[in-house]
């Protein structure tokens, strides 16, 4: 890895990855001059039970298909390959070591994830290793999120990703697939084809 590039990391279960994820990643890359945005599916998120997420093979495959939308995007299996629960602090330490002392790391999150920072393992260390690039969620501004985080004694570096909020939700998409509702317009076309062909989320296999 180059020690001088500006790197963005976007983690998540990506179950499935949807157009909102891609829009946020692209907006962050455009706004902050990111050379690369690494989409990083979580292996076993510490705040979720294993039964709450789909198999890592499927989530990695869908994320790789979605990453084809932009040459600046890549996919990492770092968190999927790591045994045990997934902790952001471990990921950032590994990335920082690989990037070297000249690297700059932006961690892309929504305000809904940022307010949970006090619950993360070694949250103080996480805050020191990256700049949070934050997309606002409906009803939760960056200012409000920072106020709640600072109330727990955490100081974070942050930048707002200024963009129109998209309504996509992985939970809602899974529900629509299961119940036969309209969902294909909420995910990249290759991801929709993958969901169909593999019969994910209770859909009918094609």
PDB file of C-alpha atoms in Angstrom:
ATOM      1  CA  UNK A   1       0.000   0.000   0.000  1.00  0.00           C
ATOM      2  CA  UNK A   2       1.096   3.564  -0.692  1.00  0.00           C
ATOM      3  CA  UNK A   3       1.913   5.648   2.372  1.00  0.00           C
ATOM      4  CA  UNK A   4       0.713   8.897   0.846  1.00  0.00           C
ATOM      5  CA  UNK A   5      -2.795   8.131  -0.346  1.00  0.00           C
ATOM      6  CA  UNK A   6      -6.068   9.145   1.254  1.00  0.00           C
ATOM      7  CA  UNK A   7      -7.973   6.003   2.114  1.00  0.00           C
ATOM      8  CA  UNK A   8     -11.639   5.626   2.973  1.00  0.00           C
ATOM      9  CA  UNK A   9     -12.975   2.585   4.798  1.00  0.00           C
ATOM     10  CA  UNK A  10     -16.650   1.719   4.773  1.00  0.00           C
ATOM     11  CA  UNK A  11     -17.628  -1.195   6.941  1.00  0.00           C
ATOM     12  CA  UNK A  12     -20.973  -2.841   7.475  1.00  0.00           C
ATOM     13  CA  UNK A  13     -22.806  -6.104   7.242  1.00  0.00           C
ATOM     14  CA  UNK A  14     -23.813  -5.266   3.627  1.00  0.00           C
ATOM     15  CA  UNK A  15     -26.724  -7.689   3.865  1.00  0.00           C
ATOM     16  CA  UNK A  16     -27.368  -6.725   1.149  1.00  0.00           C
ATOM     17  CA  UNK A  17     -25.195  -3.856  -0.049  1.00  0.00           C
ATOM     18  CA  UNK A  18     -27.545  -1.292  -1.590  1.00  0.00           C
ATOM     19  CA  UNK A  19     -27.587   1.913  -3.625  1.00  0.00           C
ATOM     20  CA  UNK A  20     -27.444   4.044  -0.501  1.00  0.00           C
ATOM     21  CA  UNK A  21     -24.119   2.476   0.497  1.00  0.00           C
ATOM     22  CA  UNK A  22     -22.700   3.149  -2.955  1.00  0.00           C
ATOM     23  CA  UNK A  23     -23.981   6.733  -2.993  1.00  0.00           C
ATOM     24  CA  UNK A  24     -22.364   7.484   0.377  1.00  0.00           C
ATOM     25  CA  UNK A  25     -19.045   5.909  -0.644  1.00  0.00           C
ATOM     26  CA  UNK A  26     -18.992   7.878  -3.898  1.00  0.00           C
ATOM     27  CA  UNK A  27     -19.949  11.149  -2.199  1.00  0.00           C
ATOM     28  CA  UNK A  28     -17.183  10.690   0.369  1.00  0.00           C
ATOM     29  CA  UNK A  29     -14.615   9.936  -2.321  1.00  0.00           C
ATOM     30  CA  UNK A  30     -15.659  13.009  -4.296  1.00  0.00           C
ATOM     31  CA  UNK A  31     -15.846  15.406  -1.349  1.00  0.00           C
ATOM     32  CA  UNK A  32     -12.626  14.446   0.405  1.00  0.00           C
ATOM     33  CA  UNK A  33     -10.400  13.440  -2.493  1.00  0.00           C
ATOM     34  CA  UNK A  34     -10.136   9.809  -1.503  1.00  0.00           C
ATOM     35  CA  UNK A  35      -7.822   7.757  -3.657  1.00  0.00           C
ATOM     36  CA  UNK A  36      -9.482   4.511  -2.633  1.00  0.00           C
ATOM     37  CA  UNK A  37     -12.628   3.463  -0.794  1.00  0.00           C
ATOM     38  CA  UNK A  38     -12.423  -0.008   0.711  1.00  0.00           C
ATOM     39  CA  UNK A  39     -15.789  -1.683   1.258  1.00  0.00           C
ATOM     40  CA  UNK A  40     -15.292  -4.075   4.141  1.00  0.00           C
ATOM     41  CA  UNK A  41     -18.061  -6.549   5.020  1.00  0.00           C
ATOM     42  CA  UNK A  42     -18.067  -7.451   8.697  1.00  0.00           C
ATOM     43  CA  UNK A  43     -17.363 -11.018   9.680  1.00  0.00           C
ATOM     44  CA  UNK A  44     -19.185 -11.462  12.988  1.00  0.00           C
ATOM     45  CA  UNK A  45     -20.277  -7.996  14.132  1.00  0.00           C
ATOM     46  CA  UNK A  46     -19.780  -7.761  17.883  1.00  0.00           C
ATOM     47  CA  UNK A  47     -23.148  -6.042  18.385  1.00  0.00           C
ATOM     48  CA  UNK A  48     -25.115  -8.632  16.370  1.00  0.00           C
ATOM     49  CA  UNK A  49     -25.625 -12.368  16.791  1.00  0.00           C
ATOM     50  CA  UNK A  50     -24.354 -14.624  13.939  1.00  0.00           C
ATOM     51  CA  UNK A  51     -27.958 -15.585  13.156  1.00  0.00           C
ATOM     52  CA  UNK A  52     -28.753 -11.986  12.220  1.00  0.00           C
ATOM     53  CA  UNK A  53     -26.509 -11.866   9.150  1.00  0.00           C
ATOM     54  CA  UNK A  54     -26.227 -13.875   5.948  1.00  0.00           C
ATOM     55  CA  UNK A  55     -23.292 -16.100   5.099  1.00  0.00           C
ATOM     56  CA  UNK A  56     -20.046 -14.210   4.556  1.00  0.00           C
ATOM     57  CA  UNK A  57     -19.608 -15.746   1.090  1.00  0.00           C
ATOM     58  CA  UNK A  58     -22.820 -14.136  -0.130  1.00  0.00           C
ATOM     59  CA  UNK A  59     -22.150 -10.766   1.463  1.00  0.00           C
ATOM     60  CA  UNK A  60     -18.631 -10.631   0.035  1.00  0.00           C
ATOM     61  CA  UNK A  61     -19.862 -11.618  -3.417  1.00  0.00           C
ATOM     62  CA  UNK A  62     -22.603  -8.984  -3.441  1.00  0.00           C
ATOM     63  CA  UNK A  63     -20.203  -6.297  -2.206  1.00  0.00           C
ATOM     64  CA  UNK A  64     -17.689  -7.183  -4.916  1.00  0.00           C
ATOM     65  CA  UNK A  65     -20.406  -6.852  -7.543  1.00  0.00           C
ATOM     66  CA  UNK A  66     -21.458  -3.465  -6.179  1.00  0.00           C
ATOM     67  CA  UNK A  67     -17.830  -2.248  -6.084  1.00  0.00           C
ATOM     68  CA  UNK A  68     -17.679  -2.524  -9.856  1.00  0.00           C
ATOM     69  CA  UNK A  69     -19.667   0.729  -9.964  1.00  0.00           C
ATOM     70  CA  UNK A  70     -16.580   2.894  -9.358  1.00  0.00           C
ATOM     71  CA  UNK A  71     -12.896   2.354 -10.125  1.00  0.00           C
ATOM     72  CA  UNK A  72     -12.005   3.897  -6.755  1.00  0.00           C
ATOM     73  CA  UNK A  73     -13.826   1.112  -4.916  1.00  0.00           C
ATOM     74  CA  UNK A  74     -12.301  -2.139  -3.739  1.00  0.00           C
ATOM     75  CA  UNK A  75     -13.420  -4.902  -1.392  1.00  0.00           C
ATOM     76  CA  UNK A  76     -11.524  -6.343   1.556  1.00  0.00           C
ATOM     77  CA  UNK A  77     -12.220  -9.649   3.283  1.00  0.00           C
ATOM     78  CA  UNK A  78     -10.075  -8.617   6.267  1.00  0.00           C
ATOM     79  CA  UNK A  79     -12.930  -8.672   8.763  1.00  0.00           C
ATOM     80  CA  UNK A  80     -14.535 -11.764   7.255  1.00  0.00           C
ATOM     81  CA  UNK A  81     -11.254 -13.668   7.476  1.00  0.00           C
ATOM     82  CA  UNK A  82     -10.571 -12.691  11.083  1.00  0.00           C
ATOM     83  CA  UNK A  83     -11.842 -15.293  13.600  1.00  0.00           C
ATOM     84  CA  UNK A  84     -14.126 -14.235  16.393  1.00  0.00           C
ATOM     85  CA  UNK A  85     -16.121 -11.016  16.763  1.00  0.00           C
ATOM     86  CA  UNK A  86     -15.342  -8.083  14.469  1.00  0.00           C
ATOM     87  CA  UNK A  87     -13.923  -4.995  16.185  1.00  0.00           C
ATOM     88  CA  UNK A  88     -13.219  -1.753  14.335  1.00  0.00           C
ATOM     89  CA  UNK A  89     -10.174  -1.027  16.479  1.00  0.00           C
ATOM     90  CA  UNK A  90      -8.456  -4.176  15.186  1.00  0.00           C
ATOM     91  CA  UNK A  91      -9.282  -3.286  11.606  1.00  0.00           C
ATOM     92  CA  UNK A  92      -7.973   0.266  11.897  1.00  0.00           C
ATOM     93  CA  UNK A  93      -4.765  -0.884  13.549  1.00  0.00           C
ATOM     94  CA  UNK A  94      -4.128  -3.362  10.731  1.00  0.00           C
ATOM     95  CA  UNK A  95      -4.893  -0.791   8.044  1.00  0.00           C
ATOM     96  CA  UNK A  96      -2.765   1.897   9.703  1.00  0.00           C
ATOM     97  CA  UNK A  97       0.185  -0.500   9.944  1.00  0.00           C
ATOM     98  CA  UNK A  98      -0.146  -1.365   6.258  1.00  0.00           C
ATOM     99  CA  UNK A  99      -0.540   2.255   5.154  1.00  0.00           C
ATOM    100  CA  UNK A 100       2.438   3.523   7.100  1.00  0.00           C
ATOM    101  CA  UNK A 101       2.981   6.816   8.937  1.00  0.00           C
ATOM    102  CA  UNK A 102       2.079   8.983   5.942  1.00  0.00           C
ATOM    103  CA  UNK A 103      -1.356   7.489   5.394  1.00  0.00           C
ATOM    104  CA  UNK A 104      -4.681   9.184   6.103  1.00  0.00           C
ATOM    105  CA  UNK A 105      -7.727   7.116   7.024  1.00  0.00           C
ATOM    106  CA  UNK A 106     -11.311   8.253   6.770  1.00  0.00           C
ATOM    107  CA  UNK A 107     -13.888   5.948   8.357  1.00  0.00           C
ATOM    108  CA  UNK A 108     -17.232   6.290   6.596  1.00  0.00           C
ATOM    109  CA  UNK A 109     -20.279   5.956   8.845  1.00  0.00           C
ATOM    110  CA  UNK A 110     -23.831   7.195   9.282  1.00  0.00           C
ATOM    111  CA  UNK A 111     -24.839   9.250  12.288  1.00  0.00           C
ATOM    112  CA  UNK A 112     -26.784   6.217  13.533  1.00  0.00           C
ATOM    113  CA  UNK A 113     -23.511   4.280  13.782  1.00  0.00           C
ATOM    114  CA  UNK A 114     -21.512   7.205  15.150  1.00  0.00           C
ATOM    115  CA  UNK A 115     -23.743   7.575  18.204  1.00  0.00           C
ATOM    116  CA  UNK A 116     -22.947   3.952  19.102  1.00  0.00           C
ATOM    117  CA  UNK A 117     -19.200   4.709  19.231  1.00  0.00           C
ATOM    118  CA  UNK A 118     -19.133   4.635  23.063  1.00  0.00           C
ATOM    119  CA  UNK A 119     -20.195   0.962  22.843  1.00  0.00           C
ATOM    120  CA  UNK A 120     -17.302  -0.009  20.568  1.00  0.00           C
ATOM    121  CA  UNK A 121     -14.238  -1.784  21.885  1.00  0.00           C
ATOM    122  CA  UNK A 122     -11.461   0.717  22.714  1.00  0.00           C
ATOM    123  CA  UNK A 123     -13.553   3.575  21.363  1.00  0.00           C
ATOM    124  CA  UNK A 124     -10.952   6.144  22.417  1.00  0.00           C
ATOM    125  CA  UNK A 125      -8.272   4.462  20.319  1.00  0.00           C
ATOM    126  CA  UNK A 126     -10.643   4.227  17.373  1.00  0.00           C
ATOM    127  CA  UNK A 127     -11.286   7.958  17.563  1.00  0.00           C
ATOM    128  CA  UNK A 128      -7.549   8.705  17.487  1.00  0.00           C
ATOM    129  CA  UNK A 129      -6.806   6.536  14.453  1.00  0.00           C
ATOM    130  CA  UNK A 130      -9.209   7.993  11.904  1.00  0.00           C
ATOM    131  CA  UNK A 131     -11.340  10.895  10.803  1.00  0.00           C
ATOM    132  CA  UNK A 132     -15.022  10.010  10.688  1.00  0.00           C
ATOM    133  CA  UNK A 133     -16.661  10.873   7.379  1.00  0.00           C
ATOM    134  CA  UNK A 134     -20.291  11.056   8.352  1.00  0.00           C
ATOM    135  CA  UNK A 135     -23.552  10.810   6.428  1.00  0.00           C
ATOM    136  CA  UNK A 136     -26.536  12.160   8.300  1.00  0.00           C
ATOM    137  CA  UNK A 137     -29.530   9.892   8.886  1.00  0.00           C
ATOM    138  CA  UNK A 138     -33.104  11.211   9.016  1.00  0.00           C
ATOM    139  CA  UNK A 139     -33.735  12.797  12.390  1.00  0.00           C
ATOM    140  CA  UNK A 140     -30.111  12.648  13.542  1.00  0.00           C
ATOM    141  CA  UNK A 141     -27.738  15.435  12.531  1.00  0.00           C
ATOM    142  CA  UNK A 142     -23.980  15.245  12.831  1.00  0.00           C
ATOM    143  CA  UNK A 143     -24.109  18.005  15.455  1.00  0.00           C
ATOM    144  CA  UNK A 144     -26.512  15.970  17.588  1.00  0.00           C
ATOM    145  CA  UNK A 145     -24.476  12.785  17.134  1.00  0.00           C
ATOM    146  CA  UNK A 146     -21.275  14.527  18.197  1.00  0.00           C
ATOM    147  CA  UNK A 147     -23.013  15.993  21.222  1.00  0.00           C
ATOM    148  CA  UNK A 148     -24.103  12.537  22.336  1.00  0.00           C
ATOM    149  CA  UNK A 149     -20.667  11.043  21.742  1.00  0.00           C
ATOM    150  CA  UNK A 150     -18.898  13.847  23.601  1.00  0.00           C
ATOM    151  CA  UNK A 151     -21.221  13.310  26.555  1.00  0.00           C
ATOM    152  CA  UNK A 152     -19.436   9.977  26.977  1.00  0.00           C
ATOM    153  CA  UNK A 153     -16.072  11.712  27.058  1.00  0.00           C
ATOM    154  CA  UNK A 154     -15.057  10.928  23.475  1.00  0.00           C
ATOM    155  CA  UNK A 155     -13.530  13.495  21.142  1.00  0.00           C
ATOM    156  CA  UNK A 156     -13.655  12.644  17.453  1.00  0.00           C
ATOM    157  CA  UNK A 157     -12.436  14.235  14.266  1.00  0.00           C
ATOM    158  CA  UNK A 158     -15.295  14.351  11.786  1.00  0.00           C
ATOM    159  CA  UNK A 159     -16.349  15.730   8.416  1.00  0.00           C
ATOM    160  CA  UNK A 160     -19.883  15.856   7.073  1.00  0.00           C
ATOM    161  CA  UNK A 161     -20.670  14.077   3.819  1.00  0.00           C
ATOM    162  CA  UNK A 162     -23.064  16.572   2.300  1.00  0.00           C
ATOM    163  CA  UNK A 163     -25.562  14.610   0.247  1.00  0.00           C
ATOM    164  CA  UNK A 164     -29.246  13.902  -0.073  1.00  0.00           C
ATOM    165  CA  UNK A 165     -30.257  11.067   2.218  1.00  0.00           C
ATOM    166  CA  UNK A 166     -31.337   7.936   0.356  1.00  0.00           C
ATOM    167  CA  UNK A 167     -34.164   5.807   1.780  1.00  0.00           C
ATOM    168  CA  UNK A 168     -32.582   2.370   1.241  1.00  0.00           C
ATOM    169  CA  UNK A 169     -32.367   0.012   4.200  1.00  0.00           C
ATOM    170  CA  UNK A 170     -30.925  -3.501   4.143  1.00  0.00           C
ATOM    171  CA  UNK A 171     -33.525  -4.622   6.673  1.00  0.00           C
ATOM    172  CA  UNK A 172     -36.342  -3.250   4.537  1.00  0.00           C
ATOM    173  CA  UNK A 173     -34.897  -4.764   1.361  1.00  0.00           C
ATOM    174  CA  UNK A 174     -34.730  -8.203   2.983  1.00  0.00           C
ATOM    175  CA  UNK A 175     -38.342  -7.825   4.094  1.00  0.00           C
ATOM    176  CA  UNK A 176     -39.504  -6.883   0.603  1.00  0.00           C
ATOM    177  CA  UNK A 177     -37.662  -9.810  -0.960  1.00  0.00           C
ATOM    178  CA  UNK A 178     -39.217 -12.171   1.576  1.00  0.00           C
ATOM    179  CA  UNK A 179     -42.725 -10.766   1.123  1.00  0.00           C
ATOM    180  CA  UNK A 180     -42.569 -10.243  -2.638  1.00  0.00           C
ATOM    181  CA  UNK A 181     -42.509  -6.433  -2.573  1.00  0.00           C
ATOM    182  CA  UNK A 182     -40.621  -4.108  -4.913  1.00  0.00           C
ATOM    183  CA  UNK A 183     -36.915  -4.040  -4.037  1.00  0.00           C
ATOM    184  CA  UNK A 184     -34.738  -4.387  -7.153  1.00  0.00           C
ATOM    185  CA  UNK A 185     -34.454  -0.645  -7.692  1.00  0.00           C
ATOM    186  CA  UNK A 186     -32.821  -0.271  -4.280  1.00  0.00           C
ATOM    187  CA  UNK A 187     -29.720  -2.339  -5.077  1.00  0.00           C
ATOM    188  CA  UNK A 188     -27.215  -2.345  -7.960  1.00  0.00           C
ATOM    189  CA  UNK A 189     -28.456  -4.508 -10.842  1.00  0.00           C
ATOM    190  CA  UNK A 190     -25.713  -7.160 -10.432  1.00  0.00           C
ATOM    191  CA  UNK A 191     -26.619  -7.470  -6.745  1.00  0.00           C
ATOM    192  CA  UNK A 192     -30.298  -7.925  -7.605  1.00  0.00           C
ATOM    193  CA  UNK A 193     -29.348 -10.675 -10.049  1.00  0.00           C
ATOM    194  CA  UNK A 194     -27.259 -12.378  -7.371  1.00  0.00           C
ATOM    195  CA  UNK A 195     -30.092 -12.266  -4.831  1.00  0.00           C
ATOM    196  CA  UNK A 196     -32.456 -13.738  -7.406  1.00  0.00           C
ATOM    197  CA  UNK A 197     -30.126 -16.481  -8.603  1.00  0.00           C
ATOM    198  CA  UNK A 198     -29.162 -17.572  -5.099  1.00  0.00           C
ATOM    199  CA  UNK A 199     -32.618 -17.335  -3.579  1.00  0.00           C
ATOM    200  CA  UNK A 200     -31.484 -15.101  -0.747  1.00  0.00           C
ATOM    201  CA  UNK A 201     -33.758 -13.690   1.950  1.00  0.00           C
ATOM    202  CA  UNK A 202     -36.533 -16.158   1.281  1.00  0.00           C
ATOM    203  CA  UNK A 203     -36.900 -15.207  -2.390  1.00  0.00           C
ATOM    204  CA  UNK A 204     -37.585 -17.745  -5.100  1.00  0.00           C
ATOM    205  CA  UNK A 205     -34.415 -19.052  -6.729  1.00  0.00           C
ATOM    206  CA  UNK A 206     -34.264 -18.332 -10.458  1.00  0.00           C
TER     207      UNK A 206
END
